[in-house]
Amino acid sequence: MDTFFKSEYKKINISVPEFHFVLGSGYGDAINSLKKENSFSDVWKEKLVLDFSKVPGLCATSVEGHGGSYYYFENCKTKTSICIQVGRLHGYEGLDPKLVVKTVTGPAMSGTKKFILTNAAGGLTEKFSVGSVMLINDHVNLTGKNPLYGPNPVDKNGTELGPRFLDLSSAYDKDLTKKMKDSLLKENLEVNSGIYLGLSGPTFETPAEVKLFALWNLHAVGMSTVWESIALNHIGVKVAGVSLISNLGCGLGDGKALDHNMVIEASKKSAHKILNALVNLV
Ligand code: HPA
């Protein structure tokens, strides 16, 4: 798979993407409106849209009606390139963690060194407002699974990608996170930081669970990101994480029942600003 991405870069004559951005739920429209903005299109030229289904070993995601794609852009002046991944695979689709993380480990093994993982998440504290963002400074993986379970992953030559017992004491890179924070603040977003709790889903939490997680001092809950972060740390690339608070956890706030549309609608509202912040980081 590492050679697949490399040969795609060669085919379209771009350098290895400097950044890889993973966009969570609700960003499908934001990428289309970004492309229409002169401030973006004057600088960034779209070189390729690569669907997950075209990548050996990957499959389309069943979420949201689009199967997941990588968008490659090249900076007209500097010739730097970036990859914006719209959509991701999730464990709750019934997929194995090893497959889920391939969406990002393939690009990492092909040379990209900086990854920013975004997601939509439920806030576990009423201090967070809907539409605000939380920089992930650590995570708790309560999915019950780990992408490194089983034989230690190796590259095509059989060399181990990373240590068998991986240290996760700084899974989220401080420098990259600080840069992301500055970029988000410039977009006038409310920015907090905290601990992301990864659960398997697909159910939202019960009010009792939300109360418990809040007591544990966790700050946002979602159904993605932790596996990708683990697998990328194993390869030794830099990771930052950004949660868009699309709702407050069940039982908090106005107490309304949660549904996926609520998550998508809230994401859509802030997605554009978050996307701008990502691009301005480069
Ligand atoms: N819980 C879990 N995952 C989520 C939530 C939530 O409240 N909101 C968005 N993704």
mmCIF file of C-alpha atoms and ligand atoms in Angstrom:
data_model
loop_
_atom_site.group_PDB
_atom_site.id
_atom_site.type_symbol
_atom_site.label_atom_id
_atom_site.label_comp_id
_atom_site.label_asym_id
_atom_site.label_seq_id
_atom_site.Cartn_x
_atom_site.Cartn_y
_atom_site.Cartn_z
ATOM 1 C CA MET A 1 0.000 0.000 0.000
ATOM 2 C CA ASP A 2 2.896 2.372 0.728
ATOM 3 C CA THR A 3 4.076 1.926 -2.870
ATOM 4 C CA PHE A 4 0.544 2.536 -4.189
ATOM 5 C CA PHE A 5 0.376 6.086 -2.836
ATOM 6 C CA LYS A 6 3.950 6.820 -3.912
ATOM 7 C CA SER A 7 3.185 5.771 -7.460
ATOM 8 C CA GLU A 8 0.036 7.942 -7.473
ATOM 9 C CA TYR A 9 2.159 10.983 -6.484
ATOM 10 C CA LYS A 10 4.568 10.144 -9.281
ATOM 11 C CA LYS A 11 1.767 9.774 -11.848
ATOM 12 C CA ILE A 12 0.412 13.258 -11.139
ATOM 13 C CA ASN A 13 3.868 14.673 -10.569
ATOM 14 C CA ILE A 14 3.447 16.039 -7.042
ATOM 15 C CA SER A 15 5.805 15.922 -4.084
ATOM 16 C CA VAL A 16 4.895 13.802 -1.051
ATOM 17 C CA PRO A 17 2.074 15.715 0.722
ATOM 18 C CA GLU A 18 3.487 17.727 3.603
ATOM 19 C CA PHE A 19 0.232 17.559 5.569
ATOM 20 C CA HIS A 20 -2.594 15.054 5.668
ATOM 21 C CA PHE A 21 -5.890 16.367 7.036
ATOM 22 C CA VAL A 22 -8.662 13.960 7.981
ATOM 23 C CA LEU A 23 -12.045 15.640 7.929
ATOM 24 C CA GLY A 24 -14.813 14.258 10.112
ATOM 25 C CA SER A 25 -18.562 14.080 9.504
ATOM 26 C CA GLY A 26 -20.247 16.973 7.732
ATOM 27 C CA TYR A 27 -17.287 18.347 5.774
ATOM 28 C CA GLY A 28 -18.396 17.174 2.309
ATOM 29 C CA ASP A 29 -19.873 20.571 1.401
ATOM 30 C CA ALA A 30 -17.058 22.573 2.986
ATOM 31 C CA ILE A 31 -14.446 21.201 0.604
ATOM 32 C CA ASN A 32 -16.614 22.108 -2.394
ATOM 33 C CA SER A 33 -17.135 25.682 -1.215
ATOM 34 C CA LEU A 34 -13.439 26.012 -0.361
ATOM 35 C CA LYS A 35 -12.532 25.042 -3.919
ATOM 36 C CA LYS A 36 -14.759 27.842 -5.236
ATOM 37 C CA GLU A 37 -13.053 30.526 -3.148
ATOM 38 C CA ASN A 38 -10.522 32.591 -5.092
ATOM 39 C CA SER A 39 -8.260 32.961 -2.066
ATOM 40 C CA PHE A 40 -7.882 29.171 -2.143
ATOM 41 C CA SER A 41 -8.036 28.368 -5.843
ATOM 42 C CA ASP A 42 -5.514 31.101 -6.737
ATOM 43 C CA VAL A 43 -2.980 29.314 -4.549
ATOM 44 C CA TRP A 44 -3.950 25.644 -4.531
ATOM 45 C CA LYS A 45 -4.455 23.588 -7.663
ATOM 46 C CA GLU A 46 -6.468 20.383 -7.391
ATOM 47 C CA LYS A 47 -4.356 17.566 -8.802
ATOM 48 C CA LEU A 48 -6.353 14.447 -8.015
ATOM 49 C CA VAL A 49 -9.429 13.125 -6.242
ATOM 50 C CA LEU A 50 -8.813 9.535 -5.236
ATOM 51 C CA ASP A 51 -11.727 7.510 -3.877
ATOM 52 C CA PHE A 52 -11.098 4.967 -1.111
ATOM 53 C CA SER A 53 -12.662 2.322 -3.376
ATOM 54 C CA LYS A 54 -9.799 2.823 -5.871
ATOM 55 C CA VAL A 55 -7.102 2.149 -3.266
ATOM 56 C CA PRO A 56 -6.039 -1.505 -2.943
ATOM 57 C CA GLY A 57 -6.941 -2.822 0.496
ATOM 58 C CA LEU A 58 -9.433 -0.030 1.309
ATOM 59 C CA CYS A 59 -13.198 0.035 0.969
ATOM 60 C CA ALA A 60 -15.758 2.808 0.676
ATOM 61 C CA THR A 61 -17.343 4.017 3.910
ATOM 62 C CA SER A 62 -21.068 3.460 4.375
ATOM 63 C CA VAL A 63 -21.485 6.715 6.317
ATOM 64 C CA GLU A 64 -23.138 9.816 4.872
ATOM 65 C CA GLY A 65 -23.625 8.585 1.340
ATOM 66 C CA HIS A 66 -20.122 9.444 0.076
ATOM 67 C CA GLY A 67 -17.552 6.716 0.108
ATOM 68 C CA GLY A 68 -14.544 8.713 1.315
ATOM 69 C CA SER A 69 -11.918 10.387 -0.884
ATOM 70 C CA TYR A 70 -8.462 11.890 -0.807
ATOM 71 C CA TYR A 71 -8.157 15.337 -2.405
ATOM 72 C CA TYR A 72 -4.631 16.307 -3.449
ATOM 73 C CA PHE A 73 -3.756 19.964 -3.896
ATOM 74 C CA GLU A 74 -0.492 21.555 -4.986
ATOM 75 C CA ASN A 75 0.616 25.053 -4.065
ATOM 76 C CA CYS A 76 1.190 26.883 -7.372
ATOM 77 C CA LYS A 77 4.147 28.857 -6.007
ATOM 78 C CA THR A 78 5.958 26.595 -3.569
ATOM 79 C CA LYS A 79 4.939 23.267 -5.179
ATOM 80 C CA THR A 80 4.180 21.951 -1.695
ATOM 81 C CA SER A 81 1.310 19.505 -1.752
ATOM 82 C CA ILE A 82 -1.326 18.577 0.807
ATOM 83 C CA CYS A 83 -3.889 15.820 1.127
ATOM 84 C CA ILE A 84 -7.389 16.502 2.423
ATOM 85 C CA GLN A 85 -9.159 13.266 3.299
ATOM 86 C CA VAL A 86 -12.937 13.676 3.298
ATOM 87 C CA GLY A 87 -14.646 10.829 5.134
ATOM 88 C CA ARG A 88 -13.104 7.997 7.099
ATOM 89 C CA LEU A 89 -13.784 4.388 8.001
ATOM 90 C CA HIS A 90 -15.282 3.587 11.414
ATOM 91 C CA GLY A 91 -15.295 0.549 13.660
ATOM 92 C CA TYR A 92 -19.075 0.759 14.041
ATOM 93 C CA GLU A 93 -19.425 -0.035 10.337
ATOM 94 C CA GLY A 94 -18.278 -3.488 11.391
ATOM 95 C CA LEU A 95 -14.722 -2.874 10.205
ATOM 96 C CA ASP A 96 -11.542 -4.166 11.771
ATOM 97 C CA PRO A 97 -9.280 -1.498 13.371
ATOM 98 C CA LYS A 98 -6.428 -2.589 11.078
ATOM 99 C CA LEU A 99 -8.541 -1.746 8.036
ATOM 100 C CA VAL A 100 -9.802 1.513 9.530
ATOM 101 C CA VAL A 101 -6.270 2.839 10.109
ATOM 102 C CA LYS A 102 -5.056 1.919 6.608
ATOM 103 C CA THR A 103 -6.651 5.145 5.351
ATOM 104 C CA VAL A 104 -3.884 7.046 7.159
ATOM 105 C CA THR A 105 -1.059 4.533 7.561
ATOM 106 C CA GLY A 106 -0.780 4.122 3.767
ATOM 107 C CA PRO A 107 -0.090 7.868 3.340
ATOM 108 C CA ALA A 108 2.215 7.859 6.402
ATOM 109 C CA MET A 109 4.261 4.973 5.016
ATOM 110 C CA SER A 110 4.448 6.888 1.741
ATOM 111 C CA GLY A 111 6.266 9.770 3.389
ATOM 112 C CA THR A 112 3.734 12.244 4.853
ATOM 113 C CA LYS A 113 4.937 13.276 8.301
ATOM 114 C CA LYS A 114 2.206 15.539 9.721
ATOM 115 C CA PHE A 115 -1.377 14.456 10.290
ATOM 116 C CA ILE A 116 -4.294 16.445 11.652
ATOM 117 C CA LEU A 117 -7.260 14.326 12.617
ATOM 118 C CA THR A 118 -10.585 16.092 12.985
ATOM 119 C CA ASN A 119 -13.861 14.671 14.207
ATOM 120 C CA ALA A 120 -17.299 15.607 15.489
ATOM 121 C CA ALA A 121 -17.743 14.914 19.179
ATOM 122 C CA GLY A 122 -20.166 15.334 22.036
ATOM 123 C CA GLY A 123 -19.032 17.742 24.741
ATOM 124 C CA LEU A 124 -18.880 16.214 28.221
ATOM 125 C CA THR A 125 -18.932 19.582 29.958
ATOM 126 C CA GLU A 126 -21.431 22.412 29.692
ATOM 127 C CA LYS A 127 -18.447 24.767 29.526
ATOM 128 C CA PHE A 128 -18.137 23.799 25.841
ATOM 129 C CA SER A 129 -20.615 25.341 23.466
ATOM 130 C CA VAL A 130 -21.961 23.671 20.355
ATOM 131 C CA GLY A 131 -19.877 24.788 17.387
ATOM 132 C CA SER A 132 -16.727 25.303 19.479
ATOM 133 C CA VAL A 133 -13.611 23.233 18.912
ATOM 134 C CA MET A 134 -11.478 21.215 21.299
ATOM 135 C CA LEU A 135 -7.822 20.539 20.626
ATOM 136 C CA ILE A 136 -7.144 16.979 21.724
ATOM 137 C CA ASN A 137 -4.307 16.906 24.228
ATOM 138 C CA ASP A 138 -4.744 13.230 25.108
ATOM 139 C CA HIS A 139 -7.211 10.425 24.569
ATOM 140 C CA VAL A 140 -8.828 7.489 26.343
ATOM 141 C CA ASN A 141 -9.433 4.487 24.106
ATOM 142 C CA LEU A 142 -12.484 2.637 25.427
ATOM 143 C CA THR A 143 -13.395 1.051 22.107
ATOM 144 C CA GLY A 144 -12.168 -2.271 23.475
ATOM 145 C CA LYS A 145 -9.891 -2.619 20.431
ATOM 146 C CA ASN A 146 -6.454 -1.517 19.345
ATOM 147 C CA PRO A 147 -5.109 -1.412 15.772
ATOM 148 C CA LEU A 148 -1.753 -2.816 16.936
ATOM 149 C CA TYR A 149 -3.321 -5.979 18.377
ATOM 150 C CA GLY A 150 -1.780 -9.067 16.783
ATOM 151 C CA PRO A 151 1.642 -9.331 15.148
ATOM 152 C CA ASN A 152 3.570 -6.054 15.237
ATOM 153 C CA PRO A 153 2.855 -4.317 11.872
ATOM 154 C CA VAL A 154 5.720 -4.464 9.369
ATOM 155 C CA ASP A 155 6.496 -2.721 6.070
ATOM 156 C CA LYS A 156 6.835 -4.505 2.740
ATOM 157 C CA ASN A 157 10.387 -5.585 3.644
ATOM 158 C CA GLY A 158 9.231 -7.123 6.903
ATOM 159 C CA THR A 159 10.762 -4.363 9.051
ATOM 160 C CA GLU A 160 8.660 -3.510 12.117
ATOM 161 C CA LEU A 161 6.982 -0.117 11.662
ATOM 162 C CA GLY A 162 7.435 0.765 15.316
ATOM 163 C CA PRO A 163 7.961 -0.694 18.787
ATOM 164 C CA ARG A 164 5.887 -3.648 19.981
ATOM 165 C CA PHE A 165 4.969 -1.774 23.182
ATOM 166 C CA LEU A 166 4.339 1.753 22.001
ATOM 167 C CA ASP A 167 4.780 4.723 24.335
ATOM 168 C CA LEU A 168 1.796 7.078 24.062
ATOM 169 C CA SER A 169 2.940 9.696 26.564
ATOM 170 C CA SER A 170 2.715 12.410 23.914
ATOM 171 C CA ALA A 171 0.402 11.027 21.271
ATOM 172 C CA TYR A 172 -0.655 14.553 20.226
ATOM 173 C CA ASP A 173 2.284 16.686 19.134
ATOM 174 C CA LYS A 174 2.508 19.897 21.172
ATOM 175 C CA ASP A 175 4.022 22.094 18.444
ATOM 176 C CA LEU A 176 1.575 21.024 15.780
ATOM 177 C CA THR A 177 -1.310 21.447 18.237
ATOM 178 C CA LYS A 178 -0.147 24.963 19.155
ATOM 179 C CA LYS A 179 0.065 25.920 15.472
ATOM 180 C CA MET A 180 -3.399 24.512 14.918
ATOM 181 C CA LYS A 181 -4.694 26.491 17.897
ATOM 182 C CA ASP A 182 -3.333 29.782 16.514
ATOM 183 C CA SER A 183 -4.831 29.034 13.127
ATOM 184 C CA LEU A 184 -8.268 28.180 14.619
ATOM 185 C CA LEU A 185 -8.276 31.345 16.750
ATOM 186 C CA LYS A 186 -7.714 33.424 13.614
ATOM 187 C CA GLU A 187 -11.003 32.007 12.307
ATOM 188 C CA ASN A 188 -12.754 33.389 15.413
ATOM 189 C CA LEU A 189 -13.673 29.965 16.690
ATOM 190 C CA GLU A 190 -14.058 29.240 20.394
ATOM 191 C CA VAL A 191 -11.080 27.001 21.129
ATOM 192 C CA ASN A 192 -10.635 24.778 24.192
ATOM 193 C CA SER A 193 -8.447 21.788 24.795
ATOM 194 C CA GLY A 194 -9.064 18.509 26.557
ATOM 195 C CA ILE A 195 -9.217 14.744 26.569
ATOM 196 C CA TYR A 196 -11.066 12.852 23.832
ATOM 197 C CA LEU A 197 -12.829 9.634 24.729
ATOM 198 C CA GLY A 198 -13.037 7.155 21.838
ATOM 199 C CA LEU A 199 -15.928 4.672 21.997
ATOM 200 C CA SER A 200 -16.997 2.088 19.461
ATOM 201 C CA GLY A 201 -20.529 3.428 18.920
ATOM 202 C CA PRO A 202 -22.789 3.361 16.996
ATOM 203 C CA THR A 203 -25.138 4.258 19.854
ATOM 204 C CA PHE A 204 -24.820 7.625 21.521
ATOM 205 C CA GLU A 205 -24.139 7.429 25.250
ATOM 206 C CA THR A 206 -26.761 7.166 27.962
ATOM 207 C CA PRO A 207 -27.093 10.101 30.397
ATOM 208 C CA ALA A 208 -25.563 7.858 33.088
ATOM 209 C CA GLU A 209 -22.516 7.190 30.900
ATOM 210 C CA VAL A 210 -22.112 10.885 30.155
ATOM 211 C CA LYS A 211 -22.226 11.661 33.902
ATOM 212 C CA LEU A 212 -19.620 8.972 34.567
ATOM 213 C CA PHE A 213 -17.250 10.169 31.818
ATOM 214 C CA ALA A 214 -17.572 13.744 33.051
ATOM 215 C CA LEU A 215 -16.673 12.570 36.573
ATOM 216 C CA TRP A 216 -13.580 10.980 35.056
ATOM 217 C CA ASN A 217 -12.623 14.435 33.760
ATOM 218 C CA LEU A 218 -12.938 13.501 30.099
ATOM 219 C CA HIS A 219 -13.994 16.380 27.888
ATOM 220 C CA ALA A 220 -15.431 15.112 24.600
ATOM 221 C CA VAL A 221 -16.699 11.775 23.297
ATOM 222 C CA GLY A 222 -16.767 10.364 19.789
ATOM 223 C CA MET A 223 -16.537 7.248 17.641
ATOM 224 C CA SER A 224 -13.290 7.734 15.747
ATOM 225 C CA THR A 225 -9.720 9.094 15.858
ATOM 226 C CA VAL A 226 -8.115 7.040 18.652
ATOM 227 C CA TRP A 227 -7.148 4.096 16.408
ATOM 228 C CA GLU A 228 -5.754 6.377 13.710
ATOM 229 C CA SER A 229 -3.769 8.267 16.311
ATOM 230 C CA ILE A 230 -2.308 5.049 17.782
ATOM 231 C CA ALA A 231 -1.332 3.637 14.383
ATOM 232 C CA LEU A 232 0.251 6.923 13.252
ATOM 233 C CA ASN A 233 2.220 7.266 16.493
ATOM 234 C CA HIS A 234 3.479 3.744 15.927
ATOM 235 C CA ILE A 235 4.913 4.811 12.560
ATOM 236 C CA GLY A 236 6.466 7.843 14.261
ATOM 237 C CA VAL A 237 4.750 10.702 12.439
ATOM 238 C CA LYS A 238 3.305 13.815 14.100
ATOM 239 C CA VAL A 239 -0.375 13.872 15.021
ATOM 240 C CA ALA A 240 -2.691 16.644 16.162
ATOM 241 C CA GLY A 241 -6.419 16.207 16.837
ATOM 242 C CA VAL A 242 -9.322 18.624 16.662
ATOM 243 C CA SER A 243 -12.854 17.841 17.840
ATOM 244 C CA LEU A 244 -15.722 19.945 16.666
ATOM 245 C CA ILE A 245 -18.273 19.963 19.479
ATOM 246 C CA SER A 246 -21.396 19.131 17.483
ATOM 247 C CA ASN A 247 -23.632 18.591 20.534
ATOM 248 C CA LEU A 248 -23.454 18.260 24.255
ATOM 249 C CA GLY A 249 -23.389 14.726 25.612
ATOM 250 C CA CYS A 250 -26.754 13.081 26.188
ATOM 251 C CA GLY A 251 -28.468 14.500 29.277
ATOM 252 C CA LEU A 252 -26.462 17.747 29.240
ATOM 253 C CA GLY A 253 -27.680 21.090 27.908
ATOM 254 C CA ASP A 254 -31.266 21.275 26.664
ATOM 255 C CA GLY A 255 -31.671 17.516 27.136
ATOM 256 C CA LYS A 256 -32.895 17.013 23.537
ATOM 257 C CA ALA A 257 -32.582 13.520 22.052
ATOM 258 C CA LEU A 258 -29.481 13.184 19.849
ATOM 259 C CA ASP A 259 -29.450 12.195 16.209
ATOM 260 C CA HIS A 260 -26.868 11.999 13.444
ATOM 261 C CA ASN A 261 -28.426 14.894 11.482
ATOM 262 C CA MET A 262 -27.834 17.163 14.450
ATOM 263 C CA VAL A 263 -24.153 16.202 14.321
ATOM 264 C CA ILE A 264 -23.950 16.802 10.562
ATOM 265 C CA GLU A 265 -25.750 20.161 10.732
ATOM 266 C CA ALA A 266 -23.557 21.464 13.558
ATOM 267 C CA SER A 267 -20.443 20.241 11.756
ATOM 268 C CA LYS A 268 -21.468 21.961 8.546
ATOM 269 C CA LYS A 269 -21.733 25.292 10.375
ATOM 270 C CA SER A 270 -18.125 25.247 11.613
ATOM 271 C CA ALA A 271 -16.581 22.990 8.978
ATOM 272 C CA HIS A 272 -15.736 25.847 6.660
ATOM 273 C CA LYS A 273 -13.814 27.760 9.329
ATOM 274 C CA ILE A 274 -11.985 24.629 10.475
ATOM 275 C CA LEU A 275 -11.020 23.814 6.908
ATOM 276 C CA ASN A 276 -9.716 27.353 6.399
ATOM 277 C CA ALA A 277 -7.692 27.029 9.596
ATOM 278 C CA LEU A 278 -6.182 23.755 8.355
ATOM 279 C CA VAL A 279 -5.177 25.178 4.997
ATOM 280 C CA ASN A 280 -3.765 28.356 6.578
ATOM 281 C CA LEU A 281 -1.541 26.199 8.727
ATOM 282 C CA VAL A 282 0.493 25.084 5.736
HETATM 283 N N1 HPA B 1 -21.307 10.808 21.270
HETATM 284 C C1 HPA B 1 -20.526 10.009 20.521
HETATM 285 N N2 HPA B 1 -20.095 10.358 19.318
HETATM 286 C C2 HPA B 1 -20.452 11.568 18.853
HETATM 287 C C3 HPA B 1 -21.260 12.450 19.592
HETATM 288 C C4 HPA B 1 -21.712 12.031 20.862
HETATM 289 O O1 HPA B 1 -22.434 12.752 21.579
HETATM 290 N N3 HPA B 1 -21.438 13.551 18.840
HETATM 291 C C5 HPA B 1 -20.728 13.361 17.695
HETATM 292 N N4 HPA B 1 -20.134 12.156 17.683
#
